[in-house]
Short mmCIF file of C-alpha atoms and ligand atoms in Angstrom, two decimals:
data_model
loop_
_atom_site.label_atom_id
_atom_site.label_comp_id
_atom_site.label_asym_id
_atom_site.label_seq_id
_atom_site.Cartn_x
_atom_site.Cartn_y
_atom_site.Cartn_z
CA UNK A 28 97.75 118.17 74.12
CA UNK A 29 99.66 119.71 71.88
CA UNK A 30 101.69 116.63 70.64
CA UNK A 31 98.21 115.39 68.98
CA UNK A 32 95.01 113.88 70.54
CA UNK A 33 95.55 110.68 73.07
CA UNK A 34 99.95 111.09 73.27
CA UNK A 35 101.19 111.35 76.25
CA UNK A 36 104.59 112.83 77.03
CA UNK A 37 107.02 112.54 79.94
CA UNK A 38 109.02 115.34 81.01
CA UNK A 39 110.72 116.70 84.23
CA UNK A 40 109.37 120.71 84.31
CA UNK A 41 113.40 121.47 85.95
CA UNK A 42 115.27 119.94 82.75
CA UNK A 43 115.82 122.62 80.08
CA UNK A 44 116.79 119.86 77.65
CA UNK A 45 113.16 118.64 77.92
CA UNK A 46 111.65 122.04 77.35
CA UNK A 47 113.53 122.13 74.46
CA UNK A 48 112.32 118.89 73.34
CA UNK A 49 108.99 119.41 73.94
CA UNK A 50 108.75 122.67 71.93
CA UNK A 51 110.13 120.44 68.95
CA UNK A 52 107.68 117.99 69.66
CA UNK A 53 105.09 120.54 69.17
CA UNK A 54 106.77 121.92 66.52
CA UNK A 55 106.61 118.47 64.74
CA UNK A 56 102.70 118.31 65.18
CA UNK A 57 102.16 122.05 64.05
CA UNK A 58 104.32 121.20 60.94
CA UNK A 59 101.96 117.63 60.49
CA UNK A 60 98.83 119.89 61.02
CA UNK A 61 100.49 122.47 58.53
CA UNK A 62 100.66 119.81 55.75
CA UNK A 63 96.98 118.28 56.17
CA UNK A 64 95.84 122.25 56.68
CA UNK A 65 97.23 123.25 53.27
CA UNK A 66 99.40 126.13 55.38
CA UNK A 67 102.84 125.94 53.62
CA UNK A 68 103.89 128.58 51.12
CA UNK A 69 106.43 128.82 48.56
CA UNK A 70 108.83 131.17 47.84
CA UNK A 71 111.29 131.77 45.32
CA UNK A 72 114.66 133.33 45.88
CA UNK A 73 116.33 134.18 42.03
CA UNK A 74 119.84 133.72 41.36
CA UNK A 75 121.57 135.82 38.83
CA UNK A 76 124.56 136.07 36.45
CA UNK A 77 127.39 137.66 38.19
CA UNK A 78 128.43 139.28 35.06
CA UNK A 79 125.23 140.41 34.38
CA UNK A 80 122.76 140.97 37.76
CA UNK A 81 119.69 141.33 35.72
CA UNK A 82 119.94 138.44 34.66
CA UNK A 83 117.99 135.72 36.46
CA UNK A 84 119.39 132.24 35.24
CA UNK A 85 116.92 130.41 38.03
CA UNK A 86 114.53 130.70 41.17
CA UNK A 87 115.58 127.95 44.00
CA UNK A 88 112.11 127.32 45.89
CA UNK A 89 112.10 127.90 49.70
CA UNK A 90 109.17 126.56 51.97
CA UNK A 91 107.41 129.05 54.72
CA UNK A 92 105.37 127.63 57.21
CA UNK A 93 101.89 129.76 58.34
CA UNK A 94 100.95 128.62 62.03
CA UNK A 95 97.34 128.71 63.34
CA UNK A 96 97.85 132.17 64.23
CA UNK A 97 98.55 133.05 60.83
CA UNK A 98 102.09 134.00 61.75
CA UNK A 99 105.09 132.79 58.95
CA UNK A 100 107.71 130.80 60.32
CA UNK A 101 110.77 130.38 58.40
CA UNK A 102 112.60 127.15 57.56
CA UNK A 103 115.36 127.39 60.36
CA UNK A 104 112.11 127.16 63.12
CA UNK A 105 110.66 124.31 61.65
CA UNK A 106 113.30 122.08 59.33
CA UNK A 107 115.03 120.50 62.62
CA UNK A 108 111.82 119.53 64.08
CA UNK A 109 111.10 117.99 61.10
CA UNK A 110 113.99 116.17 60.21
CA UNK A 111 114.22 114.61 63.54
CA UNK A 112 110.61 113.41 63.79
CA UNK A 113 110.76 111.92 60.02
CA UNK A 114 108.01 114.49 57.78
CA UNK A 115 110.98 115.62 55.26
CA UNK A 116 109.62 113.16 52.98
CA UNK A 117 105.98 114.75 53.41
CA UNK A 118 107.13 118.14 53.08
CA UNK A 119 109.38 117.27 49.97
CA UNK A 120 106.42 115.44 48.57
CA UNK A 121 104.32 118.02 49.66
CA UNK A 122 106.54 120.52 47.69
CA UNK A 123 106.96 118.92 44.50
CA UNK A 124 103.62 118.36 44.28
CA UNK A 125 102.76 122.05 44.55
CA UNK A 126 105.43 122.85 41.78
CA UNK A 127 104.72 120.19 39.45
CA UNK A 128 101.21 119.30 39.50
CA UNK A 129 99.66 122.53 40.75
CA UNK A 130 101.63 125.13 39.22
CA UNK A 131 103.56 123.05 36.10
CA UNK A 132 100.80 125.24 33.39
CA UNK A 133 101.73 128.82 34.67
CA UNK A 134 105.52 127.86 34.91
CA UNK A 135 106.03 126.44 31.72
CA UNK A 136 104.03 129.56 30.33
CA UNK A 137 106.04 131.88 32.64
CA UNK A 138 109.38 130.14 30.90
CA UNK A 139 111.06 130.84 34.26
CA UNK A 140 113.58 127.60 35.53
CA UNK A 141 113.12 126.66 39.23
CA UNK A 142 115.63 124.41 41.61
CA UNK A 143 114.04 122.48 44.29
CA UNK A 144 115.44 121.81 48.40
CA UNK A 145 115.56 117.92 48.50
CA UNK A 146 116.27 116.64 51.83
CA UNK A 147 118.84 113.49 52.58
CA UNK A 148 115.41 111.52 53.81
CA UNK A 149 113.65 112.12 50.32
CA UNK A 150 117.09 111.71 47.97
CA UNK A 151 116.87 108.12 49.74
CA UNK A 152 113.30 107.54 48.98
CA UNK A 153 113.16 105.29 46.07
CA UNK A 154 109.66 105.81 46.10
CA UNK A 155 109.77 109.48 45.82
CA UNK A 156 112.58 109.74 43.24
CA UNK A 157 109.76 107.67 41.12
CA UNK A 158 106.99 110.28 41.81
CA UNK A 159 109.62 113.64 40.97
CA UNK A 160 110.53 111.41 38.07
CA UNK A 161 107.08 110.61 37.25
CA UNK A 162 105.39 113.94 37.56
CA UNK A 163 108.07 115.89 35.64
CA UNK A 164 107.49 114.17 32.76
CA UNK A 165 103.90 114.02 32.96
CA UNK A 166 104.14 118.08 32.97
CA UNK A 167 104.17 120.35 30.60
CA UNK A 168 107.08 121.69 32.45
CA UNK A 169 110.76 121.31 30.19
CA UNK A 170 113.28 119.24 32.75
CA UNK A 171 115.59 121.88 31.34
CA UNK A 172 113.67 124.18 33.72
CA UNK A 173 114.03 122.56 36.59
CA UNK A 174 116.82 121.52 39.12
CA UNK A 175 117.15 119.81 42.73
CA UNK A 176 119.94 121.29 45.11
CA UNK A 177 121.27 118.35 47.50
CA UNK A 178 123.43 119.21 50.68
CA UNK A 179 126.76 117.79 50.44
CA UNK A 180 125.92 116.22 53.62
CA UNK A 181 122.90 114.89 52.18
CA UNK A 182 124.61 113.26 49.19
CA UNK A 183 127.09 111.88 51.41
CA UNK A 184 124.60 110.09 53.45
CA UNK A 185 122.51 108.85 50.75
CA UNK A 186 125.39 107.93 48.48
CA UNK A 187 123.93 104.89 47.06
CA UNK A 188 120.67 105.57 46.07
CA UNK A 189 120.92 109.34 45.36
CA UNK A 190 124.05 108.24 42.25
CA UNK A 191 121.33 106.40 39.99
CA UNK A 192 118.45 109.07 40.51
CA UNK A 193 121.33 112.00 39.93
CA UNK A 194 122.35 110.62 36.75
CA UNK A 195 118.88 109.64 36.07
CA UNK A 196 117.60 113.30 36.04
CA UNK A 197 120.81 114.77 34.56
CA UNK A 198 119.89 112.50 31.58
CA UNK A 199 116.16 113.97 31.33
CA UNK A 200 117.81 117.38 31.12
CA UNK A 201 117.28 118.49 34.92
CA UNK A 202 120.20 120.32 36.81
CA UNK A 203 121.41 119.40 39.83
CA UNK A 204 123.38 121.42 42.38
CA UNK A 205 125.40 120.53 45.45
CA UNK A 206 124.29 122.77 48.02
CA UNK A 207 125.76 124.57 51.33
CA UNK A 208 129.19 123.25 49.62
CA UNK A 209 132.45 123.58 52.35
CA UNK A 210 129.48 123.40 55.11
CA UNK A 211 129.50 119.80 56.35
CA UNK A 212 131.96 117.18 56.04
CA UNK A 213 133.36 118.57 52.71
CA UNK A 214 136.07 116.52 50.87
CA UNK A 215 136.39 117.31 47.10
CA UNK A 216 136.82 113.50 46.39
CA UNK A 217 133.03 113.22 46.84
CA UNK A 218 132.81 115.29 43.54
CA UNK A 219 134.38 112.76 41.68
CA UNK A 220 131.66 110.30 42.45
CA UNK A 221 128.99 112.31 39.74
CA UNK A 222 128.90 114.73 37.65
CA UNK A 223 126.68 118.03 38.63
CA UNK A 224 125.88 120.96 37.17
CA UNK A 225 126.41 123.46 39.86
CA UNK A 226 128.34 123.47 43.37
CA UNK A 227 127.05 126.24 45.80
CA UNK A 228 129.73 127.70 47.82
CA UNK A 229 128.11 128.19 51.39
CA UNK A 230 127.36 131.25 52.42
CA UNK A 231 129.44 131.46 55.27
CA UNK A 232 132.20 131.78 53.03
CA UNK A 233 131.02 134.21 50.81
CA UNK A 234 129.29 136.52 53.79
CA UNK A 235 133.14 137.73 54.40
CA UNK A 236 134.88 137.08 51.26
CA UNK A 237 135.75 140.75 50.98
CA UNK A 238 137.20 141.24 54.67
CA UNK A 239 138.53 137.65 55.15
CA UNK A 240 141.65 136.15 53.06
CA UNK A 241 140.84 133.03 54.59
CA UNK A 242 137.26 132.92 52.97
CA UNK A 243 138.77 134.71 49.97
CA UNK A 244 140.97 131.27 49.71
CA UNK A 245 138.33 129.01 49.73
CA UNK A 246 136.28 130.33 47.44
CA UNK A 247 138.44 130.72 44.99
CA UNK A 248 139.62 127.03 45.96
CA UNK A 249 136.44 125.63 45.42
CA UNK A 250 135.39 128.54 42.37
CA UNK A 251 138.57 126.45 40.67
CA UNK A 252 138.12 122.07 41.37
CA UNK A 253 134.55 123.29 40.49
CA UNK A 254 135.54 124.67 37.15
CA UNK A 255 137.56 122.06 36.51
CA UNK A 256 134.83 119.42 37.04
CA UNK A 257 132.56 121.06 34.66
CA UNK A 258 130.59 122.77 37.32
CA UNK A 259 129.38 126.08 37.42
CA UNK A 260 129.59 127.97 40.72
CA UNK A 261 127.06 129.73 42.97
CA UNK A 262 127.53 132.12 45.53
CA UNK A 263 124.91 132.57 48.08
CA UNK A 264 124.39 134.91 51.06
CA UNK A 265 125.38 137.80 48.58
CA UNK A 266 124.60 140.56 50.36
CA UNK A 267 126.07 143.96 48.81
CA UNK A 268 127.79 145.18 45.82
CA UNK A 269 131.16 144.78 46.83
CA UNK A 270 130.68 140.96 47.68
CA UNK A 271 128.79 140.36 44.65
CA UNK A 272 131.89 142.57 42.09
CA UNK A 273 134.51 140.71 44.31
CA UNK A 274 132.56 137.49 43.46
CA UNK A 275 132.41 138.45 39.66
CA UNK A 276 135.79 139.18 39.34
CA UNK A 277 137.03 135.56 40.94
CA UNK A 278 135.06 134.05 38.12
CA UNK A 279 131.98 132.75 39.81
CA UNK A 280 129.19 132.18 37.68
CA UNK A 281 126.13 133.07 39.61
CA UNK A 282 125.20 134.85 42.63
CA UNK A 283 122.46 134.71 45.45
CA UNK A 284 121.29 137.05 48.33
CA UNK A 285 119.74 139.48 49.82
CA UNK A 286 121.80 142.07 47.71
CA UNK A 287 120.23 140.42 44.22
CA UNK A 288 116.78 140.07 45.67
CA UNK A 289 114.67 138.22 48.78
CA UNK A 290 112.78 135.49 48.51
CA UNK A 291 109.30 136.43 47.22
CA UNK A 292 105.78 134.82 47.25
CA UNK A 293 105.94 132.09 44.15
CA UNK A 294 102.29 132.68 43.01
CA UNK A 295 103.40 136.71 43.27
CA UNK A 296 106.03 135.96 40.83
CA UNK A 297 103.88 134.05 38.62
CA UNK A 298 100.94 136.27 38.41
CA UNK A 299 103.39 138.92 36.82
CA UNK A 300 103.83 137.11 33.23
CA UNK A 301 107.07 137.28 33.17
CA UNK A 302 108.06 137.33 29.56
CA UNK A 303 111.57 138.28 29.08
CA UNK A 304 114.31 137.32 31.53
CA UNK A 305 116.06 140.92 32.02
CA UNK A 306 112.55 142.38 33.41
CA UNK A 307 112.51 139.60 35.61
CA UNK A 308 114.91 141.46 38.21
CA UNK A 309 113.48 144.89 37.85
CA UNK A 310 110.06 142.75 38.79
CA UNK A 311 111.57 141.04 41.73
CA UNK A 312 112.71 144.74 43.32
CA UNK A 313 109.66 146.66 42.19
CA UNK A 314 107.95 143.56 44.29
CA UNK A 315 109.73 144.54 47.45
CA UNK A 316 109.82 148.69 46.96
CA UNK A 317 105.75 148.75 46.82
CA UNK A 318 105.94 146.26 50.52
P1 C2E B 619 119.41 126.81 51.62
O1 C2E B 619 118.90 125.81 50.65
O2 C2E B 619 120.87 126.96 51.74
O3 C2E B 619 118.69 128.17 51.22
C1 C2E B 619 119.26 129.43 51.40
C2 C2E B 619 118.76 130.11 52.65
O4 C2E B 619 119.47 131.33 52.82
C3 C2E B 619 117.30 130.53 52.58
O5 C2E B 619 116.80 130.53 53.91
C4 C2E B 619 117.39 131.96 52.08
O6 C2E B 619 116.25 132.75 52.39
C5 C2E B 619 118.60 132.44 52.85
N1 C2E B 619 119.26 133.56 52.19
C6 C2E B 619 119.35 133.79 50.87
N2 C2E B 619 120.07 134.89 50.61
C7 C2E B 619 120.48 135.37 51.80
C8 C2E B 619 121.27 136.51 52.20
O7 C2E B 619 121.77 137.29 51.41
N3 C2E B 619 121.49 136.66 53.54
C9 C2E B 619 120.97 135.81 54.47
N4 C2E B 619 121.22 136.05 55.74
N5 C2E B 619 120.20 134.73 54.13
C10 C2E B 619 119.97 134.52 52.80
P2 C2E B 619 115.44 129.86 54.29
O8 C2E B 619 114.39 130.12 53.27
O9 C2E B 619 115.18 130.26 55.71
O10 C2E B 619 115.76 128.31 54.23
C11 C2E B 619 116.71 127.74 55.09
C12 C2E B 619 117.04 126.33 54.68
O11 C2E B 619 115.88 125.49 54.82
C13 C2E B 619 117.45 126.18 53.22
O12 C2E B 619 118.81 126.49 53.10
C14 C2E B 619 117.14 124.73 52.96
O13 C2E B 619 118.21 123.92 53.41
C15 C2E B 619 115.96 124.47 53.85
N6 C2E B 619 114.73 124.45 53.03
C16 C2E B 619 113.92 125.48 52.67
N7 C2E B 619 112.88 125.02 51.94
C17 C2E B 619 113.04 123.69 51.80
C18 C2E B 619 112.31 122.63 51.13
O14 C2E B 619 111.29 122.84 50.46
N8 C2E B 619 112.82 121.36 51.25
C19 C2E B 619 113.96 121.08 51.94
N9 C2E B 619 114.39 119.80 51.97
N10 C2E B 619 114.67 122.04 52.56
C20 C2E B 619 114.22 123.32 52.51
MG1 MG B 620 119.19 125.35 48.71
MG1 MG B 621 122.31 126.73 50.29
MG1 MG B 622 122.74 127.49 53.18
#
């Protein structure tokens, strides 16, 4: 029933594996109901210079799911489901559209830059790199304020067709960042392949970068080939003050986490006409303190 009207499913009730599937199954059709239903929310996580934490240089946008219930499920709960039953595309789509048609007014007047999740099934889209290309110059948004972060993994897989449409944005003034870097099947040659404006160093690097040489190593490893490809470098999962002066003081250029500020409600942060960037920050806490 749950799978959508007239499906019918096969499982043995013993098998844990099939549980498992079936609860992504589900999972799939609550996420195709989501979509059609209007239930997905944005979010907006900023990331800020590490010499300078009130600084917000962008937000990256981060999808929330709202169930039937009315209960938020996070990305983690609902991204495999929907990367293994195909609707990455659709929420992509779904996401973009949101950003650039809905909302493109109130962000170019809120003069705030924003970085969008593409996933490896939309960056091979032709189709959809048309419509992001499309729409963002039909706005009145300035490509300069916005940006796409790719997992490495992502690029690697979609090598091909994601080249022309990197280059393609880079040239309309868009940033592009290569996201969860060190995470997946890393190999610094694949930087060679394009240029990008920003390599995020994955947070399960930066998490322990204080306690761990080993982490410490790597990113300042990739802090450096990043430099020296004309990249700037992010750090997310920064979670305190010692992480994010440790981070500083290697030479990375931005920071993300917890410790900077949460992800927060995207029409919240627009409804606060945001005029200069340093109040941005003091917005983004005063946001959480009064929750
Ligand atoms: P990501 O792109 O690497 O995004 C960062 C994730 O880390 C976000 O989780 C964010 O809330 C979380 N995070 C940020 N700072 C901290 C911190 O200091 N500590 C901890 N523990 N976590 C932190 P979220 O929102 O649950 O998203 C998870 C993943 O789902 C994202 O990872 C991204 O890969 C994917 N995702 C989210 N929204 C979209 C979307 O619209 N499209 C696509 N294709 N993927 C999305
Ligand atoms: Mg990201
Ligand atoms: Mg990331
Ligand atoms: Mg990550």
């Amino acid at each position: 029933k749950h799978a959508g009207r007239g499906a019918v499913m096969l499982y043995e009730v013993d098998s844990s594996e099939a549980a498992a599937q079936h609860r992504e199954i589900y999972m799939a059709s609550t996420i195709r109901e989501a979509l059609e239903q209007n239930r997905l929310r944005l979010y907006a996580q900023p990331i800020a210079v590490a010499g300078n934490l009130a600084q917000v240089s962008h937000y990256e946008i981060l999808v929330r799911m709202v169930d039937e219930r009315g209960n938020m499920i996070m990305p983690g709960a609902f991204i495999p489901a929907a990367e293994r039953y195909g609707l990455m595309l659709l929420l992509d789509r779904w996401v973009a559209k949101e950003l650039l048609e809905r909302r493109s007014e109130r962000i170019a007047a809120s003069g705030l830059s924003f970085a969008l999740n593409i996933s490896a099934d939309a960056l091979g889209d032709k189709a959809f790199q048309q419509e992001l290309v499309d729409s963002l110059k039909e706005s009145t948004l300035p490509a300069e304020h916005l940006g796409i972060e790719i997992t490495e993994t992502a690029m690697i897989n979609q090598m091909e067709s994601a080249s022309q449409f990197v280059s393609d944005l880079r040239s309309m003034g868009c940033k592009v960042a290569l996201d969860d870097f060190g995470n997946g099947l890393s190999s610094f040659g694949y930087l060679k392949q394009f240029a990008i404006d920003y390599v995020k160093i994955d947070g399960s690097f930066v998490r322990e970068v204080e306690s761990n040489f080993v982490d410490l190593m790597i990113v300042e490893s990739i802090n450096q080939v990043a430099h020296r490809l004309r990249a700037q470098t992010i750090a997310e999962f920064v979670e305190d003050a010692a992480t994010a002066e440790r981070l500083r003081t290697i030479g990375v250029d931005l920071v993300q986490g917890y410790y900077i500020g949460r992800p927060i409600a995207l029409d919240e942060l627009l409804q606060r006409n945001l005029g200069r960037a340093a109040s941005v920050l003091e917005s983004v806490k005063e946001i959480h303190r009064q929750k």
